[in-house]
Amino acid sequence: MKSKLPQKKFLFLKVSKLVFFLTVLFFSQICFAQQSITGNVSANDSALTGVTVQVKGSTTATQTDRSGNFTITANGNSTLIFSSVGYATKDVAVNNRSVIDVKLEAVAKEMNAVVVIGYQTVLKKDLTGATSVINTENSSKVIGNSVVEQLQGLTPGVTVRTGGAPGENAAIEIRGVASFTDANPLYVIDGKIADANSTINSDDIASIQILKDASAAAIYGSRAANGVVIITTKKGKSGPAVVHFSAKYGIQQIPKKWDVMDAAQYLQTVKTQFANSNAQLPAGIAAQLDNPTINNNWQDDIYRTGNTQDYNIGISGGSENGNYLISGSYFKNLGDLVANDFERGSLRINTEAKKGRLTVGENMVLSNSDGNNPGGGINAFYEAPLSPPVIAVQDKSYVDPITNPAGWGFGTNDIPVYTNNYLAVAALDHIHYNYAKIVGNAYVDFKLAKWLSYRFNAGIEASFDYTKERRDTGIWRYANQLPSTSISDDRETFTNFLIEHTLNFNKTFRDHSINGVVGYSYQQEKRTYTSASRLNLNTINGTTYTTISSALGVPSSGGGVSAFYRLQGYLGRINYAYKDKYLLTASGRIDQDSRFGPNYRTGDFYSIAGSWRISNEAFFKSNLINDLKLRASYGQLGISSSLQALGGSWPILGYINNNQRAIYGVNQTPVIGESQATINNPDLRWEQRNETNIGLDAFLLNNRISVTADVYSNESKGVLVNVPIAFYLGADIGNYTATSLANAASIRNQGVELTVTYRNYLHALHWDISVNGTTISNKVISVGNQGSGINYIEGTDFIRSQVGHPMAAWFMLKTDGIFQTQDQIDNYVNKAGVKIQPNAKPGDIKYIDLNGDGTINNDDRQFVGSPWPKFQGGLQFNATYKSFSLNLQLVGVFGYKIYDDIRRNLDSYTQLTNFRKDINPWTSTNTNTSDPRLGLVTDPGINDNNRAESDRWLENASYLRIRNVQLAYLLPQIFMKRSGFKNAQIFVSGQNLFTITKYKGMDPDVEGAGINQRGLDNGNWPPARIISFGISADF
Amino acid sequence: MVIAGCTKKLDIANPNAPTSEDVWQTPGYAQLGVNSMYSTYHRVGLCRMQFFMNIIRSDEGFSTSPNGALINNFDQFVVTDYNMFERRAFYEDCYVGIARANQVLDNVPNIVGLDDASKSQFVAEAKFMRGLFYYYLAEYWGNVPLQLKTSLTTDLPPTSPRAEVFAQVEKDLSEAAPALPVSYDANNVGRATRGAAYALLGKAYLQDGNQYQKAADALQWLTEGDGKDVYKLTPNYRDNFVITTENNSESVFEFQNALNPSDNHDDDVNSGSDNLNYGSSIPPFFAPRPIGFTDGQARRWVIDTMEQEKTIGGQRDPRVAATFLFDSTDVRGPDFTMVYGQTWTSRGYSNDPGDPIGVATNHTVYFRKFLNDFTDNGESFHSGNNYRFIRYADVLLLYAEALNGIGRTADAYQYVDRVRERAGLQKLSVVKPNLNQQDFLIQLKHERICELSGEGHRWEDLDRWGDLSPKLASRDAGFSNFVVGKNELLPIPQQDIDYNPNLKQNPGW
């Protein structure tokens, strides 16, 4: 972007230096005089606007006008550089000419882009594996708590699901989920393996590559199977110092609230509900029935207009001898739900220095994140819509001096409802967290020969996490016991060291080109924790003391090492090309991991890939297709993070449990007993992934269209699951499920990915459009020996990973409409004549008795849908016209089902909770409805209508969303002159502006609680709608 | 590149907990490993669920639990789920105890620096405990795998026939007995003794096909041998069931329990918690409504049997009141019978005859021996009251049964008399002298239910006598579903059969 800008104006100091320099030049080389040069720049016979024309080795530059004409002053012996986005840059020697006309060739610029693929960079055109290069111009336009959130919809094969809480990390899956435990990719930031969570400032990021197949990722061996995200941060560029500044401010709101009843409607509906069940109205309802004294929409009380603020300032520059970048940033997100906020400050210093054959550099970021949220485990997204409108948030009349001194509103004896008052939670239970973090690496690069260089890389990631929770006195729910006040402090220290030695080589002889890397990598990771807490805070004269030492109860503490392991690997990759037509890549890694036992401590991971550039064959003649390359790869990768999550760092060691107690003696004194409680499985190892990929890359129509397509089939083997073990082994893990971790399951993901990009830079209006689409088909192949006749793993009552079906799929009772008459109920019998739903009344839900045993129970559940989308896609449109530019991003996710648990609560008619405004309950005169009759759950028929395991609560969650629209305006030159800015752009953008969906919940982009509940909307914090504006400037 | 140097770095010890290999190097650890075996009692299977199998399932008890599965499985012989938690917890906990004993047996002999006397005693205690747990397995499941070494997930032992399992029990106990101390000091009372080993060995020989001679030989140590002065019946029968008189002179072997008022879980392993359980949880499960859950209760015919004979002083047999809580635990009737601090009458139980589920009636009879109504007005989830697994009275009756079995009926009388006399009854040698072998056994059956009802021995007695059959349905309707040749044994948990192809399910299952 910056290169397009005219640079006519110099600062005074620079001008004077230049004048001095030119004066010297004038006298020494008098024969080459300054002269004015004019000319025209065109491509394909049409004039090119906005081409930068620069005198090589100087800062003199101009741009072509609408007709493609330019005028510049230069020496007769100088060289002019013509550059424009989408065209090959051309150097033209002046040779004392005064008129120079130039034709530029259009190129797809990313074809010759350099791509970081792990320990090595290659030209994008030479890639043999499936690697997505993210256009950071798109990702940087989205406001996200983490970089992952910004990637949604930008590239095929990468699924991102967002949670909206300040500081929350989004869920990312690359080519589907192939583990029951961990789907997170490996992140590599500037060559350092480190987590790219919300503590990392995404404004620092220069490029993102996602390695999706075995060929691309094999160099990361035992940790690569979930894909690798390679992040490169910004570096200083050759040239004088540039100060970059940006500021962005956005307001954010919950995109949608539940449309629930107001007090008058609520009271009448409750009246009907109780009347239908012949129950007496609670006194508090009866009293307000005809004259509601309170009409409270709880959602208005707990949602607010939040905001995001994002400020960055940095200085960067460089020369032949090195470069530097120093940048500071501040990000703040005030949540759209009260009492939730997150802020982060960070400082980045990236430098590099060169001397002869030696290059030394470092990349480092320091960041400090702070956040607040209420504790108590209360989810506001449930409580707000469910709370009855006839109770106020807070009122003097609610005060109970002991249990409710602040008078928070919740259920009463007269209105016995059990919703929680989230504002009371926010006031009474505070969690504050602080994450201080450093991520950095330093390297030495020594050129041993023209074709061979050695690199030493050492990195550290360290974080210091602190969470403090304070519980003040008071309750937030009807009939709650008053808990003790308390204070707790939890601290965690995480360190991760990396040391690597690599040799890179690159040699070309005749038609053969060979390059690659070999190396050794050593890593240590350690996480320790300390926790302490104490009950009974001391309050004196209205002041509450909130340190552990000041509290009065018995202190309790804990601590330990939650992770500690080392890993070393021997890695290598070789790329061979013949005549730029035949490309072959072989890569592999031997990893050794301290967490595995002697049997499986060492693992080999490898891949092989080939590609064929057909377009370079003599027989290939096409005016349409400029470049066509076919790719194929196969490899075996591993993932070890699942084992850490399930079994810790010592999963194969049986440890001694010291919690047994024998009783001896006349005094019956307990004495400690110890024994090994678990039966260890010495054969635990990484989960393995076998990946096959076939793809093509093509450029068409003078490189204006680029196409990348991939088809893949990945099968994970040895997926970790808990399998039942025999009771006779005497394994004693305390919860009476004799199970043992085993590498026993298998999952397959197959899919097709397509990206098509069209660019049109021929006219003053530059625009490009890119669309991508992904299909992923997920299937459980095996779940290990779970017992006879059991070919599934069950999470909850209705989520099952069953062989032959997708993971975590919906296994539920099927509903079959509503019973309209008593006859229908009486005639709903099985073969033996047994009434299947004897408790039902007209207006109740009919369930299908799948096994025909005459009752509706868990055995009647069946596969009713998948939480995984059949198709997901994205569209990005960028256009620039003169000073204006537009960015538009769409995201679409189709063909999946989400379980709407908030609607289930609203529609269950329990405990005096509020109702959807648009419910249309069945009555004998209102039969054309899908909502069953109103009544109380004490009625067994109503209770049956609420069965959580029924497909009543599943909804089609397909959606199409305008993810982001941004309009930017480059401030005119006149402004630059006055302000001293080199260039400045202002912009306004709208994020998540509009969503087309049938989903009835707050938002269909549900992150879900982990892999095994991916489709469960249990109060997911919906991604906010954000309107933001900002400025970005260089000076 | 540094390769060899770094490979060593990949061995990282777990700083959070030691491993088996680490701890068994230390002499001091041996005692901790031994303690672990004795902790096994506090697990659900042994402190609670076993009594559903040996009391509720037998003809003396039944269930009116709101949990229909308990009624079906433990009263009606209707079993569908072979993995049912309430049943297999007993099986599983026996093997947990065996695994702990195996760890002691595999490691203690190799500890350098541990004196031989300690080694010998610890090994003997481990053999006793292993014998005890296999005794339960042989009795209730019969044909089970023998796991005699520290377990590995690769262990796939075959089914051992019931006789082989009993043979293992007999081997362990025979080896343990001579090496165990006769008694312990005040700080160690409750650990396995020589008498306990001989008593359990005698029981095993009887259950294992009524091997009367061998049983008599084993029990003889307690009745006529060196142990005869170690034990004597307590003057007060009830002392054997209340927490204030644990480990008394009649105690041969007790499951030692204590109450941790702040315990918060149900077994004896819960990493990281300091609120450990070291008690028994049977009292709330057997306590009357509304004190407990009343998942198991007593048949009234046992009271009728016990009331057949008055004491010498013309009183009701005192064992009735010690054994049952019912409307006339106090002979004066419901106005005087105390139920946890209130009279039966004031509890307001209904007069509905029979035992409708969920309703306590005047007709209901509750097992009292495990309850704490003697000391408390309620039950907490756990109780510190010891379970008297082997009482000397039981030993005397078994010895009489063994002597009778080998034709020494006349010699057997004296042991029955000691038990009857303590209860205040006339001597059997006076009431029914000169019974023949067969009639003496019939009389012994009566003596045993009167003395031992509600203590967990009834099922084993019926089994040993060959009395388990649908004929018992006249006392306990559930037995109408009893299938001879099948229901004597419980089904092996399906999970084990799924895991180990070498295992066979029990006959008929």
Coordinates of C-alpha atoms in Angstrom, one line a residue, chain A residues 435-709:
Chain A
Y435 CA -1.0 -12.8 31.8
A436 CA 2.5 -11.5 31.4
K437 CA 4.3 -13.1 28.5
I438 CA 7.4 -13.0 26.5
V439 CA 8.0 -14.7 23.2
G440 CA 11.2 -14.3 21.4
N441 CA 14.0 -15.9 19.5
A442 CA 17.5 -14.9 18.5
Y443 CA 19.5 -16.4 15.6
V444 CA 22.8 -16.4 14.0
D445 CA 23.1 -17.2 10.3
F446 CA 26.4 -17.9 8.8
K447 CA 27.0 -18.4 5.1
L448 CA 29.5 -21.2 4.8
A449 CA 29.5 -21.2 1.0
K450 CA 27.5 -19.6 -1.7
W451 CA 25.1 -22.5 -1.6
L452 CA 25.3 -23.5 2.1
S453 CA 24.4 -21.6 5.3
Y454 CA 24.2 -22.6 8.9
R455 CA 21.7 -21.2 11.3
F456 CA 21.5 -21.4 15.1
N457 CA 18.1 -20.4 16.5
A458 CA 17.2 -20.2 20.2
G459 CA 13.9 -19.2 21.5
I460 CA 11.9 -18.7 24.6
E461 CA 8.2 -18.4 25.4
A462 CA 7.5 -17.7 29.0
S463 CA 4.2 -16.7 30.6
F464 CA 3.2 -15.8 34.1
D465 CA -0.5 -16.2 34.7
Y466 CA -2.3 -14.9 37.7
T467 CA -5.9 -15.4 38.6
K468 CA -7.6 -13.9 41.6
E469 CA -11.2 -14.6 42.6
R470 CA -13.0 -12.8 45.4
R471 CA -16.4 -13.8 46.7
D472 CA -18.2 -11.2 48.7
T473 CA -21.2 -11.9 50.8
G474 CA -24.7 -12.4 49.4
I475 CA -26.7 -14.7 47.2
W476 CA -27.8 -14.3 43.6
R477 CA -30.5 -17.0 43.3
Y478 CA -33.6 -17.8 45.2
A479 CA -33.2 -20.3 48.0
N480 CA -29.4 -20.4 47.6
Q481 CA -27.4 -21.2 50.8
L482 CA -25.3 -18.2 51.8
P483 CA -21.8 -19.3 50.9
S484 CA -18.8 -18.2 52.9
T485 CA -16.9 -15.2 51.6
S486 CA -13.5 -16.2 50.1
I487 CA -10.4 -15.2 48.3
S488 CA -8.3 -17.4 46.0
D489 CA -5.1 -16.8 44.2
D490 CA -3.8 -19.1 41.4
R491 CA -0.5 -18.6 39.7
E492 CA 0.9 -20.5 36.8
T493 CA 4.3 -20.3 35.3
F494 CA 5.0 -21.6 31.8
T495 CA 8.3 -21.8 30.1
N496 CA 9.2 -23.2 26.7
F497 CA 12.8 -23.2 25.4
L498 CA 13.9 -24.1 21.9
I499 CA 17.3 -24.6 20.5
E500 CA 17.8 -25.4 16.8
H501 CA 20.7 -26.0 14.5
T502 CA 20.0 -26.1 10.8
L503 CA 21.9 -26.2 7.5
N504 CA 20.3 -24.8 4.4
F505 CA 21.6 -25.6 1.0
N506 CA 20.6 -24.5 -2.5
K507 CA 22.4 -25.5 -5.6
T508 CA 21.6 -25.3 -9.3
F509 CA 23.5 -27.1 -12.0
R510 CA 22.3 -27.1 -15.6
D511 CA 18.6 -28.0 -15.5
H512 CA 18.7 -29.4 -12.0
S513 CA 18.0 -27.4 -8.9
I514 CA 18.2 -28.8 -5.5
N515 CA 17.7 -27.1 -2.1
G516 CA 16.7 -28.2 1.3
V517 CA 17.4 -28.2 5.0
V518 CA 18.7 -30.6 7.6
G519 CA 18.7 -29.9 11.3
Y520 CA 18.3 -30.7 14.9
S521 CA 15.7 -29.2 17.3
Y522 CA 15.5 -29.5 21.1
Q523 CA 12.7 -28.2 23.1
Q524 CA 11.7 -28.2 26.8
E525 CA 8.3 -27.1 28.1
K526 CA 7.3 -26.8 31.7
R527 CA 4.2 -25.6 33.5
T528 CA 3.9 -25.2 37.2
Y529 CA 1.0 -24.0 39.4
T530 CA 0.4 -22.8 42.9
S531 CA -3.0 -22.2 44.3
A532 CA -4.2 -20.9 47.6
S533 CA -7.5 -19.9 49.0
R534 CA -9.1 -18.9 52.3
L535 CA -12.6 -18.5 53.5
N536 CA -14.2 -15.7 55.5
L537 CA -13.0 -12.3 54.4
N538 CA -12.5 -9.8 57.2
T539 CA -14.8 -6.8 57.0
I540 CA -14.1 -4.0 59.5
N541 CA -16.1 -0.7 59.4
G542 CA -17.3 -1.5 55.9
T543 CA -13.9 -2.2 54.5
T544 CA -13.3 -5.8 53.3
Y545 CA -9.7 -7.0 53.3
T546 CA -9.0 -9.1 50.3
T547 CA -5.7 -10.8 50.7
I548 CA -5.3 -14.4 51.8
S549 CA -3.5 -13.4 54.9
S550 CA -6.2 -11.0 56.0
A551 CA -9.0 -13.6 55.7
L552 CA -10.1 -15.5 58.8
G553 CA -10.8 -19.1 57.7
V554 CA -8.5 -22.0 57.4
P555 CA -6.2 -21.5 54.5
S556 CA -5.8 -24.2 51.9
S557 CA -3.2 -24.6 49.2
G558 CA -2.1 -26.8 46.3
G559 CA 0.6 -26.9 43.8
G560 CA 2.5 -29.0 41.4
V561 CA 4.0 -29.4 38.0
S562 CA 1.3 -29.9 35.4
A563 CA 3.6 -30.3 32.5
F564 CA 7.3 -31.0 32.1
Y565 CA 8.7 -32.6 29.0
R566 CA 11.5 -32.5 26.5
L567 CA 11.5 -33.2 22.9
Q568 CA 14.3 -33.5 20.4
G569 CA 14.0 -34.0 16.7
Y570 CA 16.1 -34.6 13.6
L571 CA 14.6 -33.0 10.6
G572 CA 15.2 -32.7 6.9
R573 CA 13.7 -31.6 3.7
I574 CA 14.9 -31.8 0.2
N575 CA 13.4 -30.1 -2.8
Y576 CA 14.5 -31.1 -6.3
A577 CA 13.4 -29.5 -9.5
Y578 CA 14.2 -30.4 -13.1
K579 CA 13.7 -27.8 -15.7
D580 CA 11.1 -26.1 -13.5
K581 CA 8.8 -28.8 -14.7
Y582 CA 9.2 -31.7 -12.3
L583 CA 9.4 -30.9 -8.6
L584 CA 9.9 -33.4 -5.9
T585 CA 9.9 -32.8 -2.1
A586 CA 10.8 -35.3 0.5
S587 CA 10.7 -34.4 4.1
G588 CA 10.8 -36.1 7.4
R589 CA 11.5 -35.9 11.1
I590 CA 12.6 -38.3 13.8
D591 CA 11.2 -37.1 17.1
Q592 CA 12.0 -38.3 20.6
D593 CA 9.7 -37.3 23.4
S594 CA 10.2 -37.7 27.1
R595 CA 6.5 -38.4 27.7
F596 CA 6.6 -41.7 25.9
G597 CA 8.0 -44.9 27.2
P598 CA 11.0 -46.8 25.8
N599 CA 8.7 -48.7 23.4
Y600 CA 7.6 -45.6 21.6
R601 CA 10.0 -42.8 22.6
T602 CA 11.2 -42.4 19.0
G603 CA 8.9 -41.8 16.1
D604 CA 9.5 -41.3 12.4
F605 CA 7.4 -39.0 10.4
Y606 CA 7.8 -38.4 6.7
S607 CA 6.2 -37.2 3.6
I608 CA 6.8 -37.2 -0.1
A609 CA 5.4 -35.0 -2.7
G610 CA 5.7 -34.3 -6.4
S611 CA 4.4 -31.8 -8.8
W612 CA 4.4 -31.4 -12.5
R613 CA 4.2 -28.1 -14.2
I614 CA 2.4 -29.2 -17.3
S615 CA 2.4 -25.7 -18.7
N616 CA 6.2 -25.8 -19.1
E617 CA 6.0 -28.9 -21.3
A618 CA 6.6 -28.3 -25.0
F619 CA 3.3 -29.9 -25.9
F620 CA 1.3 -27.6 -23.7
K621 CA 0.1 -24.7 -25.7
S622 CA -2.7 -22.6 -24.3
N623 CA -3.4 -19.0 -24.5
L624 CA -6.0 -19.4 -21.8
I625 CA -3.8 -21.1 -19.2
N626 CA -0.6 -19.4 -18.3
D627 CA 0.6 -21.8 -15.7
L628 CA -0.7 -25.2 -14.6
K629 CA 0.8 -27.3 -12.0
L630 CA -0.4 -30.7 -10.6
R631 CA 0.6 -31.7 -7.1
A632 CA 0.3 -35.0 -5.1
S633 CA 1.6 -35.8 -1.7
Y634 CA 1.5 -38.5 1.0
G635 CA 2.8 -38.6 4.5
Q636 CA 2.5 -39.7 8.0
L637 CA 2.4 -37.2 10.9
G638 CA 1.8 -37.3 14.6
I639 CA 0.2 -35.3 17.3
S640 CA 1.4 -35.4 20.9
S641 CA -0.7 -32.7 22.5
S642 CA -3.7 -35.0 23.0
L643 CA -1.6 -37.2 25.3
Q644 CA -0.5 -34.2 27.3
A645 CA -4.1 -33.1 27.7
L646 CA -5.3 -36.6 28.7
G647 CA -2.4 -38.1 30.5
G648 CA -0.1 -35.3 31.4
S649 CA 3.6 -35.5 31.0
W650 CA 4.0 -38.9 32.7
P651 CA 1.2 -40.9 31.2
I652 CA 3.1 -44.1 31.1
L653 CA 4.2 -44.0 34.7
G654 CA 2.0 -45.6 37.3
Y655 CA 2.1 -43.2 40.2
I656 CA 1.7 -43.8 43.9
N657 CA -1.5 -42.6 45.4
N658 CA -1.3 -41.7 49.0
N659 CA -4.9 -41.2 49.8
Q660 CA -5.7 -44.5 51.3
R661 CA -6.2 -44.8 55.1
A662 CA -6.1 -47.8 57.3
I663 CA -7.6 -47.7 60.7
Y664 CA -5.7 -49.4 63.5
G665 CA -5.6 -49.7 67.2
V666 CA -8.0 -49.2 70.1
N667 CA -8.1 -45.5 69.3
Q668 CA -9.1 -46.3 65.7
T669 CA -6.4 -43.9 64.3
P670 CA -6.2 -43.4 60.6
V671 CA -2.8 -44.1 59.1
I672 CA -1.7 -43.4 55.6
G673 CA -1.7 -46.2 53.1
E674 CA 0.0 -45.9 49.7
S675 CA -0.2 -48.0 46.5
Q676 CA -0.1 -47.7 42.8
A677 CA -3.6 -47.0 41.9
T678 CA -3.5 -46.9 38.1
I679 CA -2.5 -49.6 35.7
N680 CA -0.2 -47.8 33.3
N681 CA -0.1 -48.5 29.6
P682 CA 3.5 -48.5 28.6
D683 CA 2.6 -48.4 24.9
L684 CA 1.0 -45.0 24.8
R685 CA 2.2 -42.9 21.8
W686 CA 1.3 -40.0 19.6
E687 CA -1.8 -40.1 17.5
Q688 CA -0.9 -40.7 13.9
R689 CA -2.3 -39.2 10.8
N690 CA -1.9 -40.6 7.3
E691 CA -2.5 -37.9 4.8
T692 CA -3.0 -38.0 1.0
N693 CA -3.4 -34.8 -1.0
I694 CA -3.9 -34.2 -4.7
G695 CA -4.1 -30.6 -5.9
L696 CA -3.6 -28.2 -8.8
D697 CA -2.5 -24.6 -9.1
A698 CA -3.4 -22.7 -12.2
F699 CA -3.1 -19.2 -13.6
L700 CA -5.4 -18.2 -16.4
L701 CA -6.2 -15.2 -18.6
N702 CA -2.9 -13.4 -18.5
N703 CA -2.6 -14.5 -14.9
R704 CA -5.7 -12.6 -13.9
I705 CA -7.3 -15.7 -12.6
S706 CA -5.6 -18.0 -10.2
V707 CA -7.1 -21.3 -9.1
T708 CA -6.0 -23.6 -6.4
A709 CA -7.8 -26.9 -5.8

